[in-house]
Amino acid sequence: MLDLFGPSDEARIGEIARQAANSSAAGADSERRFRDLLQALPAAIYTTDAEGRITFFNQACIDFAGRTPKIGEMWCVTWKLYLPDGTPLPHDKCPMAIALKQNRPVRDAEAVAERPDGSRICFVPYPTPLRDEDGRLVGAVNMLVDITARKQAEERMMLLTAEVDHRSNNLLAVIQAMLRLTKADSAEAFQATFQGRLSALANVQRLFSASRWTGASLKTIVEEELRPYASGDRERVGIEGDDISLPATLAQSIAVAIHELATNAAKYGSLSTPSGRLNIRWEADPATSLVLRWSESGGPEVTEPTRKGFGVGAVDGVIRTLRGRITRQWRPEGLVCELSFPGVAA
């Protein structure tokens, strides 16, 4: 663990130990200088006698432990101790106690200190025995290095890695389904159709990346899918609804559904003519379900199709996957489609 704090830390601790061992022989002035040196250091450092009774602690120990230790207390300046797995660690079995009882430095140990206010700190101790000129054990010095931020970063990285792995598998499954179900009369038509669906999924992944995988904005998903049809005419496409952060599976499904609805509208519905209009709005009810309504008007007269194409099948498929519901009304003035999902929490 010493490499985290620089290659000279072992030597630094040894030098402190040697100074402490010689301080009594050098007299009160040397001891005072030694204690001033320890007080000036930002790391929590304390010393004990050969029995483990605390003989000195610096201000950094108070800040670290969240309490003011007492001279004469045994083994450690902290209030409560735990092993990294949460098991309580008695003070008489802490690394400092082991260093004194076995008369050896203790390295590569980690522990968790609990303060009186309940907050906890992960730390690495560096207990080192102190010996006099004859090699007799006279006490020990310990330095406590706070590694809480590093441990939290490691936990976040592990969670992120697991989440990315899960979402990658989910995304590949979606792509495989799209590839299997995409139909076209030519290679060029297949490429164009499949590329559009991939772009919808890519937009969602970009949104998740920008938010550090905390969620994807429903409003941004809708706006980006409909942007090609709304440019130059703000009245052609209307979007209403408070922004909602969506989890990965729901965001991907809605992106595919919006893409397919927009593609169908551009080929056969309201977005296929300059006079056509589209309104999309959504709301979340108190039970956290999401209802999204797609309304077309002003385009060619619409009749219910006699054959279900992949676009319709794709929308139906993603809705069923999320235990959602879909209703369609093939009105002469345009399609009205309502999608409802049981949950929206990211």
GROMACS .gro file of C-alpha atoms in nm:
model
  346
    1MET     CA    1   0.000   0.000   0.000
    2LEU     CA    2   0.297   0.233   0.049
    3ASP     CA    3   0.331   0.298  -0.324
    4LEU     CA    4   0.009   0.502  -0.304
    5PHE     CA    5   0.185   0.765  -0.097
    6GLY     CA    6   0.528   0.769  -0.257
    7PRO     CA    7   0.836   0.548  -0.239
    8SER     CA    8   0.989   0.748   0.048
    9ASP     CA    9   0.706   0.694   0.300
   10GLU     CA   10   0.867   0.382   0.452
   11ALA     CA   11   1.190   0.574   0.501
   12ARG     CA   12   0.997   0.871   0.642
   13ILE     CA   13   0.821   0.653   0.898
   14GLY     CA   14   1.152   0.492   0.990
   15GLU     CA   15   1.310   0.834   1.037
   16ILE     CA   16   1.023   0.941   1.264
   17ALA     CA   17   1.072   0.619   1.462
   18ARG     CA   18   1.444   0.682   1.501
   19GLN     CA   19   1.384   1.039   1.611
   20ALA     CA   20   1.129   0.922   1.864
   21ALA     CA   21   1.362   0.654   1.999
   22ASN     CA   22   1.640   0.906   2.049
   23SER     CA   23   1.425   1.189   2.182
   24SER     CA   24   1.443   1.084   2.548
   25ALA     CA   25   1.822   1.068   2.535
   26ALA     CA   26   1.849   1.400   2.358
   27GLY     CA   27   1.657   1.574   2.632
   28ALA     CA   28   1.347   1.784   2.662
   29ASP     CA   29   1.445   2.023   2.382
   30SER     CA   30   1.475   1.744   2.127
   31GLU     CA   31   1.145   1.598   2.242
   32ARG     CA   32   0.974   1.934   2.203
   33ARG     CA   33   1.111   1.973   1.850
   34PHE     CA   34   0.998   1.622   1.764
   35ARG     CA   35   0.645   1.688   1.892
   36ASP     CA   36   0.630   2.018   1.701
   37LEU     CA   37   0.728   1.829   1.388
   38LEU     CA   38   0.447   1.577   1.434
   39GLN     CA   39   0.194   1.852   1.505
   40ALA     CA   40   0.282   2.020   1.178
   41LEU     CA   41   0.218   1.709   0.970
   42PRO     CA   42  -0.127   1.679   0.803
   43ALA     CA   43  -0.142   1.303   0.861
   44ALA     CA   44  -0.287   1.160   1.183
   45ILE     CA   45   0.009   1.047   1.394
   46TYR     CA   46   0.027   0.930   1.753
   47THR     CA   47   0.272   0.744   1.980
   48THR     CA   48   0.235   0.495   2.263
   49ASP     CA   49   0.459   0.349   2.529
   50ALA     CA   50   0.563  -0.015   2.527
   51GLU     CA   51   0.237  -0.117   2.696
   52GLY     CA   52   0.022   0.052   2.432
   53ARG     CA   53  -0.080   0.361   2.634
   54ILE     CA   54  -0.109   0.673   2.419
   55THR     CA   55   0.167   0.924   2.498
   56PHE     CA   56   0.113   1.176   2.219
   57PHE     CA   57  -0.127   1.261   1.935
   58ASN     CA   58  -0.134   1.551   1.692
   59GLN     CA   59  -0.422   1.774   1.584
   60ALA     CA   60  -0.472   1.567   1.269
   61CYS     CA   61  -0.566   1.272   1.495
   62ILE     CA   62  -0.851   1.476   1.644
   63ASP     CA   63  -0.973   1.569   1.298
   64PHE     CA   64  -0.942   1.208   1.182
   65ALA     CA   65  -1.113   1.044   1.480
   66GLY     CA   66  -1.380   1.310   1.535
   67ARG     CA   67  -1.290   1.311   1.904
   68THR     CA   68  -1.011   1.421   2.134
   69PRO     CA   69  -0.822   1.114   2.262
   70LYS     CA   70  -0.688   1.099   2.616
   71ILE     CA   71  -0.329   1.047   2.709
   72GLY     CA   72  -0.308   0.702   2.865
   73GLU     CA   73  -0.583   0.545   2.652
   74MET     CA   74  -0.488   0.209   2.508
   75TRP     CA   75  -0.378   0.121   2.157
   76CYS     CA   76  -0.567   0.362   1.931
   77VAL     CA   77  -0.702   0.716   1.905
   78THR     CA   78  -1.021   0.609   1.727
   79TRP     CA   79  -1.361   0.554   1.890
   80LYS     CA   80  -1.462   0.226   1.722
   81LEU     CA   81  -1.284   0.005   1.474
   82TYR     CA   82  -1.402  -0.240   1.207
   83LEU     CA   83  -1.243  -0.467   0.951
   84PRO     CA   84  -1.309  -0.373   0.585
   85ASP     CA   85  -1.592  -0.630   0.571
   86GLY     CA   86  -1.771  -0.458   0.862
   87THR     CA   87  -1.669  -0.704   1.136
   88PRO     CA   88  -1.600  -0.521   1.466
   89LEU     CA   89  -1.228  -0.498   1.543
   90PRO     CA   90  -1.139  -0.483   1.916
   91HIS     CA   91  -0.878  -0.219   1.993
   92ASP     CA   92  -0.652  -0.478   2.157
   93LYS     CA   93  -0.639  -0.660   1.822
   94CYS     CA   94  -0.587  -0.353   1.605
   95PRO     CA   95  -0.269  -0.317   1.394
   96MET     CA   96  -0.106  -0.097   1.659
   97ALA     CA   97  -0.165  -0.360   1.927
   98ILE     CA   98  -0.020  -0.629   1.699
   99ALA     CA   99   0.287  -0.414   1.626
  100LEU     CA  100   0.356  -0.375   1.999
  101LYS     CA  101   0.272  -0.731   2.103
  102GLN     CA  102   0.478  -0.885   1.824
  103ASN     CA  103   0.743  -0.611   1.820
  104ARG     CA  104   0.725  -0.563   1.444
  105PRO     CA  105   0.590  -0.311   1.192
  106VAL     CA  106   0.249  -0.390   1.044
  107ARG     CA  107   0.193  -0.312   0.677
  108ASP     CA  108  -0.069  -0.376   0.407
  109ALA     CA  109  -0.357  -0.361   0.656
  110GLU     CA  110  -0.681  -0.171   0.612
  111ALA     CA  111  -0.944  -0.082   0.871
  112VAL     CA  112  -1.252   0.133   0.917
  113ALA     CA  113  -1.281   0.390   1.196
  114GLU     CA  114  -1.619   0.503   1.324
  115ARG     CA  115  -1.650   0.848   1.475
  116PRO     CA  116  -1.886   0.931   1.763
  117ASP     CA  117  -2.122   1.099   1.513
  118GLY     CA  118  -2.157   0.770   1.322
  119SER     CA  119  -1.951   0.865   1.016
  120ARG     CA  120  -1.686   0.618   0.904
  121ILE     CA  121  -1.340   0.647   0.751
  122CYS     CA  122  -1.149   0.382   0.561
  123PHE     CA  123  -0.780   0.404   0.642
  124VAL     CA  124  -0.441   0.236   0.620
  125PRO     CA  125  -0.237   0.230   0.944
  126TYR     CA  126   0.144   0.223   0.961
  127PRO     CA  127   0.229   0.115   1.318
  128THR     CA  128   0.605   0.096   1.377
  129PRO     CA  129   0.780  -0.013   1.700
  130LEU     CA  130   1.025   0.229   1.866
  131ARG     CA  131   1.341   0.091   2.028
  132ASP     CA  132   1.614   0.243   2.239
  133GLU     CA  133   1.987   0.226   2.169
  134ASP     CA  134   2.000  -0.124   2.314
  135GLY     CA  135   1.717  -0.247   2.090
  136ARG     CA  136   1.460  -0.267   2.370
  137LEU     CA  137   1.098  -0.187   2.281
  138VAL     CA  138   1.003   0.151   2.428
  139GLY     CA  139   0.682   0.228   2.236
  140ALA     CA  140   0.545   0.271   1.888
  141VAL     CA  141   0.444   0.539   1.639
  142ASN     CA  142   0.145   0.508   1.407
  143MET     CA  143   0.036   0.706   1.103
  144LEU     CA  144  -0.329   0.677   0.985
  145VAL     CA  145  -0.386   0.750   0.615
  146ASP     CA  146  -0.744   0.823   0.507
  147ILE     CA  147  -0.831   0.624   0.192
  148THR     CA  148  -1.209   0.681   0.202
  149ALA     CA  149  -1.217   0.874  -0.127
  150ARG     CA  150  -1.015   0.602  -0.300
  151LYS     CA  151  -1.245   0.325  -0.172
  152GLN     CA  152  -1.554   0.517  -0.280
  153ALA     CA  153  -1.403   0.566  -0.627
  154GLU     CA  154  -1.330   0.191  -0.646
  155GLU     CA  155  -1.689   0.107  -0.550
  156ARG     CA  156  -1.827   0.350  -0.809
  157MET     CA  157  -1.602   0.198  -1.073
  158MET     CA  158  -1.718  -0.155  -0.988
  159LEU     CA  159  -2.083  -0.051  -1.003
  160LEU     CA  160  -2.028   0.133  -1.331
  161THR     CA  161  -1.848  -0.166  -1.482
  162ALA     CA  162  -2.132  -0.398  -1.385
  163GLU     CA  163  -2.391  -0.153  -1.519
  164VAL     CA  164  -2.208  -0.106  -1.849
  165ASP     CA  165  -2.179  -0.483  -1.886
  166HIS     CA  166  -2.552  -0.527  -1.822
  167ARG     CA  167  -2.651  -0.250  -2.061
  168SER     CA  168  -2.413  -0.372  -2.331
  169ASN     CA  169  -2.573  -0.716  -2.321
  170ASN     CA  170  -2.918  -0.557  -2.331
  171LEU     CA  171  -2.823  -0.335  -2.624
  172LEU     CA  172  -2.680  -0.627  -2.820
  173ALA     CA  173  -3.002  -0.822  -2.766
  174VAL     CA  174  -3.204  -0.528  -2.901
  175ILE     CA  175  -2.977  -0.497  -3.205
  176GLN     CA  176  -3.000  -0.869  -3.276
  177ALA     CA  177  -3.379  -0.852  -3.264
  178MET     CA  178  -3.381  -0.552  -3.498
  179LEU     CA  179  -3.150  -0.730  -3.741
  180ARG     CA  180  -3.364  -1.044  -3.738
  181LEU     CA  181  -3.691  -0.861  -3.793
  182THR     CA  182  -3.590  -0.591  -4.039
  183LYS     CA  183  -3.737  -0.660  -4.383
  184ALA     CA  184  -3.670  -0.480  -4.709
  185ASP     CA  185  -3.700  -0.529  -5.086
  186SER     CA  186  -3.335  -0.444  -5.154
  187ALA     CA  187  -2.999  -0.426  -4.981
  188GLU     CA  188  -3.008  -0.047  -5.003
  189ALA     CA  189  -3.351  -0.027  -4.840
  190PHE     CA  190  -3.244  -0.271  -4.569
  191GLN     CA  191  -2.933  -0.063  -4.496
  192ALA     CA  192  -3.129   0.261  -4.472
  193THR     CA  193  -3.395   0.110  -4.244
  194PHE     CA  194  -3.149  -0.064  -4.015
  195GLN     CA  195  -2.922   0.241  -3.999
  196GLY     CA  196  -3.210   0.458  -3.884
  197ARG     CA  197  -3.294   0.220  -3.600
  198LEU     CA  198  -2.930   0.198  -3.496
  199SER     CA  199  -2.908   0.577  -3.489
  200ALA     CA  200  -3.205   0.591  -3.252
  201LEU     CA  201  -3.028   0.355  -3.013
  202ALA     CA  202  -2.698   0.541  -3.052
  203ASN     CA  203  -2.866   0.867  -2.950
  204VAL     CA  204  -2.988   0.704  -2.628
  205GLN     CA  205  -2.640   0.570  -2.549
  206ARG     CA  206  -2.492   0.916  -2.603
  207LEU     CA  207  -2.744   1.067  -2.361
  208PHE     CA  208  -2.658   0.807  -2.098
  209SER     CA  209  -2.288   0.872  -2.144
  210ALA     CA  210  -2.340   1.248  -2.105
  211SER     CA  211  -2.532   1.193  -1.780
  212ARG     CA  212  -2.268   0.948  -1.649
  213TRP     CA  213  -2.523   0.668  -1.685
  214THR     CA  214  -2.771   0.818  -1.440
  215GLY     CA  215  -3.057   0.841  -1.693
  216ALA     CA  216  -3.167   0.963  -2.035
  217SER     CA  217  -3.391   1.264  -2.091
  218LEU     CA  218  -3.728   1.172  -2.246
  219LYS     CA  219  -3.766   1.523  -2.387
  220THR     CA  220  -3.426   1.508  -2.556
  221ILE     CA  221  -3.500   1.164  -2.704
  222VAL     CA  222  -3.825   1.291  -2.858
  223GLU     CA  223  -3.673   1.620  -2.979
  224GLU     CA  224  -3.378   1.452  -3.149
  225GLU     CA  225  -3.593   1.190  -3.322
  226LEU     CA  226  -3.832   1.456  -3.456
  227ARG     CA  227  -3.576   1.728  -3.527
  228PRO     CA  228  -3.545   1.644  -3.902
  229TYR     CA  229  -3.921   1.698  -3.946
  230ALA     CA  230  -3.952   2.013  -3.734
  231SER     CA  231  -3.674   2.224  -3.885
  232GLY     CA  232  -3.793   2.554  -4.029
  233ASP     CA  233  -4.152   2.512  -3.904
  234ARG     CA  234  -4.204   2.525  -3.529
  235GLU     CA  235  -4.577   2.466  -3.565
  236ARG     CA  236  -4.540   2.142  -3.757
  237VAL     CA  237  -4.425   1.937  -3.458
  238GLY     CA  238  -4.553   2.009  -3.108
  239ILE     CA  239  -4.387   1.855  -2.802
  240GLU     CA  240  -4.543   1.884  -2.457
  241GLY     CA  241  -4.449   1.735  -2.121
  242ASP     CA  242  -4.216   1.780  -1.826
  243ASP     CA  243  -3.873   1.634  -1.870
  244ILE     CA  244  -3.832   1.286  -1.721
  245SER     CA  245  -3.514   1.086  -1.664
  246LEU     CA  246  -3.560   0.736  -1.802
  247PRO     CA  247  -3.374   0.415  -1.715
  248ALA     CA  248  -3.184   0.237  -1.990
  249THR     CA  249  -3.436  -0.027  -2.099
  250LEU     CA  250  -3.728   0.214  -2.108
  251ALA     CA  251  -3.526   0.483  -2.287
  252GLN     CA  252  -3.413   0.240  -2.559
  253SER     CA  253  -3.766   0.111  -2.609
  254ILE     CA  254  -3.921   0.457  -2.634
  255ALA     CA  255  -3.648   0.569  -2.875
  256VAL     CA  256  -3.724   0.275  -3.106
  257ALA     CA  257  -4.100   0.335  -3.078
  258ILE     CA  258  -4.068   0.709  -3.156
  259HIS     CA  259  -3.834   0.634  -3.445
  260GLU     CA  260  -4.075   0.384  -3.600
  261LEU     CA  261  -4.376   0.612  -3.554
  262ALA     CA  262  -4.186   0.902  -3.710
  263THR     CA  263  -4.067   0.688  -4.001
  264ASN     CA  264  -4.421   0.569  -4.068
  265ALA     CA  265  -4.554   0.925  -4.045
  266ALA     CA  266  -4.287   1.045  -4.289
  267LYS     CA  267  -4.378   0.776  -4.543
  268TYR     CA  268  -4.756   0.759  -4.514
  269GLY     CA  269  -4.884   0.998  -4.247
  270SER     CA  270  -4.884   1.362  -4.144
  271LEU     CA  271  -4.510   1.413  -4.190
  272SER     CA  272  -4.529   1.310  -4.556
  273THR     CA  273  -4.689   1.642  -4.663
  274PRO     CA  274  -4.607   2.007  -4.582
  275SER     CA  275  -4.955   2.062  -4.437
  276GLY     CA  276  -4.930   1.775  -4.191
  277ARG     CA  277  -4.896   1.830  -3.818
  278LEU     CA  278  -4.779   1.613  -3.530
  279ASN     CA  279  -4.832   1.655  -3.159
  280ILE     CA  280  -4.666   1.439  -2.897
  281ARG     CA  281  -4.720   1.484  -2.527
  282TRP     CA  282  -4.668   1.280  -2.214
  283GLU     CA  283  -4.735   1.283  -1.845
  284ALA     CA  284  -4.645   1.074  -1.541
  285ASP     CA  285  -4.922   1.000  -1.293
  286PRO     CA  286  -4.875   0.972  -0.912
  287ALA     CA  287  -4.817   0.597  -0.947
  288THR     CA  288  -4.507   0.684  -1.161
  289SER     CA  289  -4.653   0.533  -1.479
  290LEU     CA  290  -4.578   0.712  -1.804
  291VAL     CA  291  -4.843   0.783  -2.068
  292LEU     CA  292  -4.728   0.913  -2.408
  293ARG     CA  293  -4.978   1.025  -2.675
  294TRP     CA  294  -4.886   1.058  -3.045
  295SER     CA  295  -5.139   1.252  -3.257
  296GLU     CA  296  -5.114   1.315  -3.633
  297SER     CA  297  -5.334   1.551  -3.836
  298GLY     CA  298  -5.343   1.737  -4.167
  299GLY     CA  299  -5.181   1.464  -4.372
  300PRO     CA  300  -5.322   1.216  -4.624
  301GLU     CA  301  -5.639   1.036  -4.528
  302VAL     CA  302  -5.550   0.741  -4.308
  303THR     CA  303  -5.700   0.393  -4.307
  304GLU     CA  304  -5.604   0.099  -4.091
  305PRO     CA  305  -5.343  -0.110  -4.274
  306THR     CA  306  -5.435  -0.463  -4.374
  307ARG     CA  307  -5.082  -0.590  -4.312
  308LYS     CA  308  -4.867  -0.534  -4.003
  309GLY     CA  309  -4.521  -0.417  -4.108
  310PHE     CA  310  -4.208  -0.434  -3.896
  311GLY     CA  311  -4.257  -0.075  -3.777
  312VAL     CA  312  -4.587  -0.164  -3.613
  313GLY     CA  313  -4.449  -0.494  -3.489
  314ALA     CA  314  -4.141  -0.324  -3.341
  315VAL     CA  315  -4.350  -0.077  -3.144
  316ASP     CA  316  -4.580  -0.353  -3.019
  317GLY     CA  317  -4.280  -0.565  -2.925
  318VAL     CA  318  -4.104  -0.305  -2.712
  319ILE     CA  319  -4.427  -0.215  -2.535
  320ARG     CA  320  -4.499  -0.577  -2.443
  321THR     CA  321  -4.140  -0.625  -2.324
  322LEU     CA  322  -4.195  -0.356  -2.061
  323ARG     CA  323  -4.544  -0.478  -1.965
  324GLY     CA  324  -4.684  -0.167  -2.127
  325ARG     CA  325  -4.997  -0.106  -2.331
  326ILE     CA  326  -5.060   0.049  -2.672
  327THR     CA  327  -5.380   0.169  -2.838
  328ARG     CA  328  -5.419   0.298  -3.194
  329GLN     CA  329  -5.696   0.494  -3.358
  330TRP     CA  330  -5.674   0.512  -3.737
  331ARG     CA  331  -5.869   0.835  -3.779
  332PRO     CA  332  -5.914   0.979  -4.130
  333GLU     CA  333  -5.724   1.294  -4.028
  334GLY     CA  334  -5.432   1.098  -3.886
  335LEU     CA  335  -5.309   0.826  -3.653
  336VAL     CA  336  -5.356   0.866  -3.278
  337CYS     CA  337  -5.139   0.630  -3.076
  338GLU     CA  338  -5.115   0.609  -2.697
  339LEU     CA  339  -4.833   0.429  -2.518
  340SER     CA  340  -4.836   0.361  -2.146
  341PHE     CA  341  -4.556   0.219  -1.930
  342PRO     CA  342  -4.579   0.102  -1.568
  343GLY     CA  343  -4.268   0.279  -1.434
  344VAL     CA  344  -4.031   0.564  -1.514
  345ALA     CA  345  -3.779   0.573  -1.227
  346ALA     CA  346  -3.422   0.596  -1.357
   0.00000   0.00000   0.00000
